[in-house]
Amino acid sequence: MSVTEQGLLERDKDTMTLNMGPQHPSTHGVFRVILEMDGEVVETAEPEIGYLHTGIEKNSENKRYVHVIPMTDRLDYLNPPGNNLAF
């Protein structure tokens, strides 16, 4: 059975689906856009926002401040002191 018979490859239009992921290491897994492109023109864009949510806010609700600091270090591995200051 060929790929076209299985319906896995359909070339009715000259469109391409692209995954446009994060452009910076600190945003890995936080934002992604699935683009449907016709040449250089974007036909559709489907954003996926925050699928790397760790739930640190909820985990911090019943903990003491000194127990939350190690968790805030892991929010953004490029700037842990900034997260410690914010919390």
C-alpha positions in Angstrom: 0.0 0.0 0.0 1.5 3.3 -1.0 1.6 6.5 1.0 -1.0 8.2 -1.2 -3.4 5.3 -0.9 -3.2 5.5 2.9 -4.1 9.2 2.7 -0.8 10.2 4.5 0.3 12.4 1.6 -2.2 14.8 0.0 -0.9 17.4 -2.4 -4.2 19.1 -3.4 -2.7 22.5 -2.5 0.8 23.9 -2.4 0.7 24.4 1.4 3.2 23.4 4.0 2.7 22.9 7.7 5.5 24.3 9.9 6.1 24.1 13.6 7.4 27.4 14.7 8.8 26.8 18.1 10.6 28.8 20.7 13.5 30.9 19.5 15.2 31.2 22.8 16.3 28.5 25.2 14.4 30.0 28.2 11.1 29.8 26.3 11.5 26.1 25.5 8.1 24.4 25.6 6.3 27.6 26.6 5.0 28.7 23.2 4.6 27.1 19.8 2.8 28.1 16.6 1.6 25.6 14.0 1.6 27.5 10.7 -0.1 26.5 7.5 1.9 28.3 4.7 1.2 28.9 1.1 4.6 30.0 -0.1 5.5 32.9 2.2 1.9 33.7 3.1 0.6 32.4 6.4 -2.9 30.9 5.8 -3.6 29.7 9.3 -1.8 30.0 12.6 -2.6 27.8 15.6 -0.8 28.9 18.8 -0.2 26.6 21.7 0.5 28.6 24.8 1.9 27.4 28.0 2.0 23.7 27.6 5.0 23.6 29.9 3.0 24.8 32.9 4.7 23.5 36.0 2.0 24.5 38.6 4.6 26.0 40.9 2.0 28.6 42.1 -0.3 25.9 43.3 2.5 23.9 44.9 3.7 27.0 46.7 0.3 27.7 48.4 0.8 25.4 51.3 4.6 25.7 51.7 6.7 28.1 53.8 8.8 30.7 51.9 12.1 28.9 52.5 10.6 25.8 50.9 9.5 27.7 47.8 12.9 29.2 46.9 14.3 26.0 45.4 11.3 25.7 43.2 11.6 29.3 41.9 15.1 28.5 40.9 13.7 26.2 38.3 11.2 28.5 36.7 13.8 30.1 34.4 17.2 28.6 34.3 18.8 31.7 32.8 17.8 34.0 35.7 17.1 32.1 39.0 17.9 35.1 41.3 15.3 37.2 39.5 12.6 34.6 40.2 13.7 34.4 43.8 13.4 38.2 44.1 9.9 38.2 42.6 8.6 35.5 45.0 
